[in-house]
Coordinates of C-alpha atoms and ligand atoms in Angstrom, one line a residue:
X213 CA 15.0 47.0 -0.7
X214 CA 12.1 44.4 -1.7
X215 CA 11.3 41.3 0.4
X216 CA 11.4 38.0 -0.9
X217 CA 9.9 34.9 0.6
X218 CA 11.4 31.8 -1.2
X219 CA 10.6 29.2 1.7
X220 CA 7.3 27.7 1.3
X221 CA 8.1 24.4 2.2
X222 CA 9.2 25.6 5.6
X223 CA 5.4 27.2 5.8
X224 CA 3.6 29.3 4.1
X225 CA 1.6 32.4 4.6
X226 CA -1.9 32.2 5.5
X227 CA -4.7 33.0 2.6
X228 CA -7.0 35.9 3.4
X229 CA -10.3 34.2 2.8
X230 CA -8.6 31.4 5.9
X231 CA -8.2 34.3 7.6
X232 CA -11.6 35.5 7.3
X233 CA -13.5 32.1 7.9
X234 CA -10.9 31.3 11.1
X235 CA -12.5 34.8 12.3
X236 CA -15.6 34.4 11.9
X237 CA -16.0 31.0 13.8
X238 CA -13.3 32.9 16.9
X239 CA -16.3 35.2 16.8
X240 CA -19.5 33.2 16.8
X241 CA -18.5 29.4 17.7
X242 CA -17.7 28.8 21.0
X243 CA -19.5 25.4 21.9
X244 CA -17.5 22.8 23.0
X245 CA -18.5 20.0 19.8
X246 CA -18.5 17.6 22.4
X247 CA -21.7 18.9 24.2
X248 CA -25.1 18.4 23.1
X249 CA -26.6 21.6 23.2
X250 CA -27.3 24.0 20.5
X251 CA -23.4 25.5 21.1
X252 CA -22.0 22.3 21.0
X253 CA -24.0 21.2 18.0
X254 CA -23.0 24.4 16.0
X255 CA -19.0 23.7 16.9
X256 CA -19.4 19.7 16.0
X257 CA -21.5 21.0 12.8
X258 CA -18.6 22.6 11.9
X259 CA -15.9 19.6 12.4
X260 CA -18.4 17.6 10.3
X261 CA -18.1 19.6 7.1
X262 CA -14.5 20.1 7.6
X263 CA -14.0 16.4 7.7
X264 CA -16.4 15.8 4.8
X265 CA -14.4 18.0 2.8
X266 CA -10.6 16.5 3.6
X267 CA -12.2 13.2 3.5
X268 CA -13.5 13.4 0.2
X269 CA -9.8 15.3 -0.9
X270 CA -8.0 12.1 -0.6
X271 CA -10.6 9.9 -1.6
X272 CA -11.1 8.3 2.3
X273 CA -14.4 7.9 4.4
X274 CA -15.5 10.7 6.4
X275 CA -14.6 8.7 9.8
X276 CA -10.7 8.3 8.3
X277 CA -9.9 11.5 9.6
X278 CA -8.5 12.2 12.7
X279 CA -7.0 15.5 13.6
X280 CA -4.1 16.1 14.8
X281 CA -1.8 19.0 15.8
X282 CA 0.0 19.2 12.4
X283 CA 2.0 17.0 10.6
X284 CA 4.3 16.0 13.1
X285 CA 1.7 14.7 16.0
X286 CA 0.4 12.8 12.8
X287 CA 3.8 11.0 11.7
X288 CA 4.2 10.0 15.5
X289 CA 0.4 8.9 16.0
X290 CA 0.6 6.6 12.6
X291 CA 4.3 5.1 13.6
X292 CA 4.2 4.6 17.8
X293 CA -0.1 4.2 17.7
X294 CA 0.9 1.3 14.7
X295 CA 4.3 0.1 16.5
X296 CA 2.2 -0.5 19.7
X297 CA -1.0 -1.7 18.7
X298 CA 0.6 -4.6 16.4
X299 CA 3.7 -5.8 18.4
X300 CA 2.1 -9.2 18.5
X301 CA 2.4 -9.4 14.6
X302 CA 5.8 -8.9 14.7
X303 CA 8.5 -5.6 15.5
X304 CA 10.1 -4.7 12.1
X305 CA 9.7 -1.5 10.6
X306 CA 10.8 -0.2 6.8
X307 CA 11.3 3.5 6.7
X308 CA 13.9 5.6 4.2
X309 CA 16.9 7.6 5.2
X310 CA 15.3 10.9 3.8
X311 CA 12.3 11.2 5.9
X312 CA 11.3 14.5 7.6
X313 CA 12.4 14.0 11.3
X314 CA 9.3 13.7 12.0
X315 CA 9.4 10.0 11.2
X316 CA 13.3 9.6 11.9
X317 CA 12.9 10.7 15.1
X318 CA 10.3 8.4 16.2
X319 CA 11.8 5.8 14.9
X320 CA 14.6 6.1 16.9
X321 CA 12.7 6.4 19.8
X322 CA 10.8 2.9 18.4
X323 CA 14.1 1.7 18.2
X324 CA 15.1 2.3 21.9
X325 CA 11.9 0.5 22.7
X326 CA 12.4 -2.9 21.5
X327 CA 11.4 -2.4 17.8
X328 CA 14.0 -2.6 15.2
X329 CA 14.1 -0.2 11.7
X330 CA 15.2 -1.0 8.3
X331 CA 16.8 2.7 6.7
X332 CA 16.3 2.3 3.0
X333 CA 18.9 4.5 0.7
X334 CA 17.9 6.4 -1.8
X335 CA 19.4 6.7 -5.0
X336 CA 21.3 10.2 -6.2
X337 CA 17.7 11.7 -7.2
X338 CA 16.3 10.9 -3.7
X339 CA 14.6 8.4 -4.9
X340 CA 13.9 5.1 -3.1
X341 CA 13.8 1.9 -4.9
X342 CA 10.3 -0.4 -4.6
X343 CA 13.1 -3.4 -5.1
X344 CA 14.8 -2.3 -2.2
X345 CA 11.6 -1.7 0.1
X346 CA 10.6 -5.5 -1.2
X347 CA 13.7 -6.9 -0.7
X348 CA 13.5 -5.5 2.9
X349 CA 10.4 -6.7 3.9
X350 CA 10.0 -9.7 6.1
X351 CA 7.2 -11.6 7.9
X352 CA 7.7 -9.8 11.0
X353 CA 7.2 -6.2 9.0
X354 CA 4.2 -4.4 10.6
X355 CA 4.7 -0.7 9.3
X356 CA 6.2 1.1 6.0
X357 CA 6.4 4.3 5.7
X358 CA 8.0 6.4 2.9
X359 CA 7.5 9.4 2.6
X360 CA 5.3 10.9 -0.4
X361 CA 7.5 13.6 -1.6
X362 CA 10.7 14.9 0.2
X363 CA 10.7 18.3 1.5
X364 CA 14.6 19.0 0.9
X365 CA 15.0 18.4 -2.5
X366 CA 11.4 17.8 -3.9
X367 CA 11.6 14.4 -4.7
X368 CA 8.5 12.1 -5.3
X369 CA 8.8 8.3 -4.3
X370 CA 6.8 5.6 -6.1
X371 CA 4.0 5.7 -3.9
X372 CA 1.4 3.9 -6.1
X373 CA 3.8 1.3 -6.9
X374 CA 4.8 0.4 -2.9
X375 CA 1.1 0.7 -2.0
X376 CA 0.7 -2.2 -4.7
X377 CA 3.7 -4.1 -3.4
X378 CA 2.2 -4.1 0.3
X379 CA -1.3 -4.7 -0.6
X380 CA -0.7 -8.5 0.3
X381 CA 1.4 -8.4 3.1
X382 CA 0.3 -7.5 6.6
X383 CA 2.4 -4.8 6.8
X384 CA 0.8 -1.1 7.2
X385 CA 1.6 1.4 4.6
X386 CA 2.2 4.7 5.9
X387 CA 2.8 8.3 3.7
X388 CA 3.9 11.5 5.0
X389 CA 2.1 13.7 2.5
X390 CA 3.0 17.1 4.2
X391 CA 4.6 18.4 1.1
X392 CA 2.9 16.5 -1.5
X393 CA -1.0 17.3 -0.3
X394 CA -2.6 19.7 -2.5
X395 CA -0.4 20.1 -5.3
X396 CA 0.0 15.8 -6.4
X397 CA -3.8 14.2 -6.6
X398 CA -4.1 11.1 -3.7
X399 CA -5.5 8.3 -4.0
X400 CA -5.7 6.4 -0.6
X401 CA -7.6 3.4 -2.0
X402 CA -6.3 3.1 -5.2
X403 CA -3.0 3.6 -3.9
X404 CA -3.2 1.3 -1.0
X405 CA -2.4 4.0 1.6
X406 CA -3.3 2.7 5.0
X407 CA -2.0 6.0 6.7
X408 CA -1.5 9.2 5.8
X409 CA -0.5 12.8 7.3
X410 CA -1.1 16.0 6.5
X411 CA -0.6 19.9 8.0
X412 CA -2.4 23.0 6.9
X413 CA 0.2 25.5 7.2
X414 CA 2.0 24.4 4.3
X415 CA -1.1 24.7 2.3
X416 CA -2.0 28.1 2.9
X417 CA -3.6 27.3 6.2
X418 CA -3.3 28.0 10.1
X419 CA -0.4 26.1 12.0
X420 CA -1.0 24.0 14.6
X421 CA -3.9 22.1 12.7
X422 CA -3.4 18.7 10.9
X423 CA -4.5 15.2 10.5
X424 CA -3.8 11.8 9.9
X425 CA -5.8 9.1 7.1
X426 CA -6.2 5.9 9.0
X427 CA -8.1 3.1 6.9
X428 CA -10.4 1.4 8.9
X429 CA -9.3 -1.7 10.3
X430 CA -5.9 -0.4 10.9
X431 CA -5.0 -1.1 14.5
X432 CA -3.5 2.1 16.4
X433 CA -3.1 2.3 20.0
X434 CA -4.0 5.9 21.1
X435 CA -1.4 8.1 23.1
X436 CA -3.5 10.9 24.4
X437 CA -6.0 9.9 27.0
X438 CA -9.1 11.7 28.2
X439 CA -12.3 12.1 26.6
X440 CA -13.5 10.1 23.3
X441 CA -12.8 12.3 21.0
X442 CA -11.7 11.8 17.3
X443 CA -13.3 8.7 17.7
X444 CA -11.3 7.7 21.1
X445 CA -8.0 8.3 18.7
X446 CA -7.2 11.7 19.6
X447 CA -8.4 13.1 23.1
X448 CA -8.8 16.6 23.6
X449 CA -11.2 19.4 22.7
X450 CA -10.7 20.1 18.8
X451 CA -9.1 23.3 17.3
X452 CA -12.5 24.1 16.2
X453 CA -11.2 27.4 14.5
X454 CA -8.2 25.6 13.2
X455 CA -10.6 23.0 11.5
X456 CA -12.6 25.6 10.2
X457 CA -9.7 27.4 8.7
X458 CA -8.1 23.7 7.5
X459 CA -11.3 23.2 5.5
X460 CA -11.2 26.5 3.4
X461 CA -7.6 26.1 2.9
X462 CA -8.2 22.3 1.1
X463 CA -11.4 24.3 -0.7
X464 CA -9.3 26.7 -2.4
X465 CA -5.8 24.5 -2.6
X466 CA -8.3 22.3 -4.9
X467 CA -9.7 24.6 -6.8
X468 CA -6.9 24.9 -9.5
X469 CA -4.9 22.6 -8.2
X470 CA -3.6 21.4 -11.5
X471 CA -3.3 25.4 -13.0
X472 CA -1.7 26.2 -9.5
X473 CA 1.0 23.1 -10.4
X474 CA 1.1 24.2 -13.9
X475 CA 1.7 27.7 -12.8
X476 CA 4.5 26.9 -10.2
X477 CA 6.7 24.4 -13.0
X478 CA 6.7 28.3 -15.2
X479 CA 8.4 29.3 -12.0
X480 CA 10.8 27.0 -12.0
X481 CA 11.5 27.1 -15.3
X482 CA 11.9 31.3 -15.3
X483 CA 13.9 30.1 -12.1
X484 CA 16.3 27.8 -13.8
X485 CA 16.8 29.9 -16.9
X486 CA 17.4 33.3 -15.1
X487 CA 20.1 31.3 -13.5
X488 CA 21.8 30.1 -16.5
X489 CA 21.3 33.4 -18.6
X490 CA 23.4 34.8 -15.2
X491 CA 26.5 32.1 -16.5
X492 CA 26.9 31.0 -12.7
X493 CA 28.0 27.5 -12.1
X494 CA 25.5 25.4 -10.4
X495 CA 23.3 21.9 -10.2
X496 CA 19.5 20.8 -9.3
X497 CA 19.3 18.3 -6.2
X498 CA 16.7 15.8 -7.4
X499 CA 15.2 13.9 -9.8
X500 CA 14.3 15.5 -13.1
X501 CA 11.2 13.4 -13.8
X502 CA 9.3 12.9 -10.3
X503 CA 9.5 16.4 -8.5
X504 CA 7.3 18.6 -6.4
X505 CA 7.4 21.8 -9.0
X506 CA 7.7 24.3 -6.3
X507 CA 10.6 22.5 -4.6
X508 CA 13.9 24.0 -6.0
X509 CA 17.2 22.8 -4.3
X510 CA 20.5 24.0 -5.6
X511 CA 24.2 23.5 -5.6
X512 CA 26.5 26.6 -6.2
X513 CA 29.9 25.3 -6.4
X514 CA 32.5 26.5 -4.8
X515 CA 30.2 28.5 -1.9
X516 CA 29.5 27.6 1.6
X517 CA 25.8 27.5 2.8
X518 CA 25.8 29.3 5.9
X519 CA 27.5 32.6 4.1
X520 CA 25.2 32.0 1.5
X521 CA 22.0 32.4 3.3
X522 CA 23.2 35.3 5.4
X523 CA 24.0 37.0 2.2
X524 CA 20.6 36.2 0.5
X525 CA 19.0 37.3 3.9
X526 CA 21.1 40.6 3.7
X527 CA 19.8 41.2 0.1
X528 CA 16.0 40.4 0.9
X529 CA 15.7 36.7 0.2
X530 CA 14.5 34.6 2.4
X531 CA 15.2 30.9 1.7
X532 CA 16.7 27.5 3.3
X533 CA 19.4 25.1 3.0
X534 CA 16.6 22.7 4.0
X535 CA 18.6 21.1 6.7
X536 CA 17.9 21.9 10.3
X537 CA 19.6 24.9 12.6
X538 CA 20.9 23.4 15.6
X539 CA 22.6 25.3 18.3
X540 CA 23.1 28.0 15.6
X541 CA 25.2 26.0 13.2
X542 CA 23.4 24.2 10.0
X543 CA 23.7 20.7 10.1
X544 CA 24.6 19.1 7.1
X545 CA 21.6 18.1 5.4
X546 CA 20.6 14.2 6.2
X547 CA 18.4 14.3 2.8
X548 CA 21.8 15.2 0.8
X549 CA 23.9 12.9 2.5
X550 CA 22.0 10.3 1.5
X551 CA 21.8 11.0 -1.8
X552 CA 25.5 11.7 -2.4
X553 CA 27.1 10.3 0.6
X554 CA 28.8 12.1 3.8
X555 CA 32.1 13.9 1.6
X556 CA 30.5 15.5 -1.1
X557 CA 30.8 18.8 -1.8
X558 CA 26.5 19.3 -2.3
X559 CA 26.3 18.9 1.4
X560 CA 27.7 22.5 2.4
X561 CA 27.1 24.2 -0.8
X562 CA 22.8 23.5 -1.7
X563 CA 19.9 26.1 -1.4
X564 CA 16.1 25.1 -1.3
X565 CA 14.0 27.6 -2.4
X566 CA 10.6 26.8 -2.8
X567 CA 7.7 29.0 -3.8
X568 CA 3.8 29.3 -3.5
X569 CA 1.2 31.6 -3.0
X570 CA 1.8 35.1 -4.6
X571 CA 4.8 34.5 -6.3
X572 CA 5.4 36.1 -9.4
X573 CA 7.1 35.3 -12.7
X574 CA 8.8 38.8 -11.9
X575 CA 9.6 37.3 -8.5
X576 CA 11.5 34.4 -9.2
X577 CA 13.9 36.4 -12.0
X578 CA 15.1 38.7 -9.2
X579 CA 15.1 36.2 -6.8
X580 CA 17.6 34.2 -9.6
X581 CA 19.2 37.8 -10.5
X582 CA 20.2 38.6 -6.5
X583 CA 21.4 34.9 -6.1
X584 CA 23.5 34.9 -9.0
X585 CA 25.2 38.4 -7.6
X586 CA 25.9 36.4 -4.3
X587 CA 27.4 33.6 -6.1
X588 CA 29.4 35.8 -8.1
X589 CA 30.2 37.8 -4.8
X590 CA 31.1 34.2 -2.9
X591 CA 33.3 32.7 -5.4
X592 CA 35.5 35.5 -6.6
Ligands
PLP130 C1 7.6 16.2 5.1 C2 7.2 16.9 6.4 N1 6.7 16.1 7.4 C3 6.3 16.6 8.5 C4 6.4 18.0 8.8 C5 6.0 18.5 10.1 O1 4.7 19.1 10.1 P1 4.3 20.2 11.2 O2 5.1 21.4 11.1 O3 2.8 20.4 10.9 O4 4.4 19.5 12.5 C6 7.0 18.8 7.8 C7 7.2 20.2 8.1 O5 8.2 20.8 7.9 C8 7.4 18.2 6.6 O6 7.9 19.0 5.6

């Protein structure tokens, strides 16, 4: 039986030539970057270029770039580091319903410390309205942050446009990027990002390894202390290897990045197609204008999600309902709920499947052929 991998967004499988560099500085660069000897200049040499090159990927300075543990670590450093360090300015926060828990998480936790949270809706493309986040916003706001594409359902918010609205209030303007970085170009100037976060193993890269855009003059109260490192942001030794595989990853995510997007919107396409020529019923999740190409999320009517993925697992396919796995059961999908509200049908019927490195035209026509059987097989 052939193996297929249809769950990129989840993470994605590390690139050789990563592989390769990670190796090579495991082997030979051991210094601590921190110390000022030969070893230590060698390992900081190394952080250097890496930075150079991630700055220069998002259009920031080369001392915007602190690194983090992943995506995560960099969601909570921008929110609580923001929360705390600007209390005096006021305690509101603007976030969206549809945020990676990542953010939602901490925001709760924000919440049971004194701060209070404005959940924006999104509309039934997962879209959030710039009216709404304006209409929200109040003198006391210190910290917005929307999300730059969703990771369910694929969805892109208007980024650019919120970045514009928030250039002349106080209020920060954060962007988890984790799904968008390397396939949507950034901006952070020209989009008025004041934070941004980032992880390398969804780009091809090693887990573990991430980091976080933070515009100069932004005020964020560290919560790791120790030494100075990361410019007394992040304490800790650096993931020198990690760095060093993060950098090759951007090199090569950038390379084609607009034939790798042009590439991945054939796949959906085949995806799509296979799908109808199969005379199954089913329905994207998302917006048909402003969507991550690789990012498919389906409805099959009339199935249930968790038989579903057990039977896609059983026949080779490995791919998500996009919602979390708690205690063994899925939970209904927050990102759905909002789109469609708690009753609808979407919430225990939808698929994501998302693709990336290595996946073939030939790929995503079996992948639609073996789903369509386990519709078929579900709904008779
Ligand atoms: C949108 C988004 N934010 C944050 C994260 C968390 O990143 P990490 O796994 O590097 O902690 C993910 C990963 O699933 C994500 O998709």
């Amino acid at each position: 039986m052939n193996k297929y991998y249809a769950d990129y967004a989840a993470t994605s499988p590390i690139h050789p030539d990563v592989v390769e560099e990670m190796t090579k500085v495991m082997h030979h660069i051991y210094g601590n970057p921190s110390s000022i000897h030969a070893y230590g200049r060698e390992a900081r040499k190394i952080i250097d270029e890496a930075r150079n090159v991630i700055a220069k990927s998002i259009h920031a300075n080369f001392n915007e770039i602190i690194f983090t543990s992943g995506g995560t670590e960099a969601d909570n450093m921008a929110l609580i580091g923001t929360a705390y360090a600007n209390k005096d300015k006021g305690k509101h926060i603007i976030t969206t319903a549809i945020e990676h828990h990542a953010v939602l998480h901490t925001c709760e936790f924000l919440e049971q410390n004194g701060f209070e949270v404005t959940y924006l809706p999104v509309d039934k493309t997962g879209r959030v309205s710039v009216e709404d986040v304006k209409n929200a916003l109040r003198d006391d706001t210190i910290l917005v942050s929307v999300m730059f594409a969703n990771n369910e359902v694929g969805t892109i918010q208007p980024i650019a446009e919120i970045g514009q609205l928030l250039s002349d209030h106080q209020a920060y303007f954060h962007t988890d990027a984790v799904q968008a970085y390397g396939l949507l170009p950034i901006d952070v100037k020209k989009m008025h990002i004041d934070l941004l976060s980032v992880s390398a193993h969804k780009i091809n890269g090693p887990k573990g390894i991430g980091f976080l855009y933070e515009n100069t003059g932004v005020r964020l109260q560290p919560y790791f202390y120790g030494g100075e490192q990361e410019r007394k942001r992040r304490a800790g030794t650096e993931n020198v290897p990690g760095i060093a595989g993060f950098k090759k990853a951007v090199e090569i995510i950038q390379k084609d990045r607009q034939k790798k997007y042009d590439f991945y919107e054939q796949l959906r396409e085949k995806f799509i197609q296979r799908l109808k020529e199969e005379s199954i019923n089913f329905k994207i999740n998302g917006s048909e204008s402003n969507y991550l190409p690789h990012i498919i999320n389906v409805s099959f009517p009339g199935t249930d999600v968790e038989a579903f993925l057990v039977n896609l697992d059983l026949e080779g396919i490995s791919a998500s309902s996009g919602s979390a796995c708690t205690a063994g059961s899925l939970e209904p999908s927050h990102v759905l709920r909002a789109m469609y509200g708690s009753e609808s049908d979407e919430l225990f019927n939808s698929i994501r499947f998302s693709f990336g490195l290595g996946v073939t035209l030939e790929d995503v026509e079996d992948i639609a052929k073996i789903t369509a059987k386990v519709v078929k097989r579900l709904t008779d």
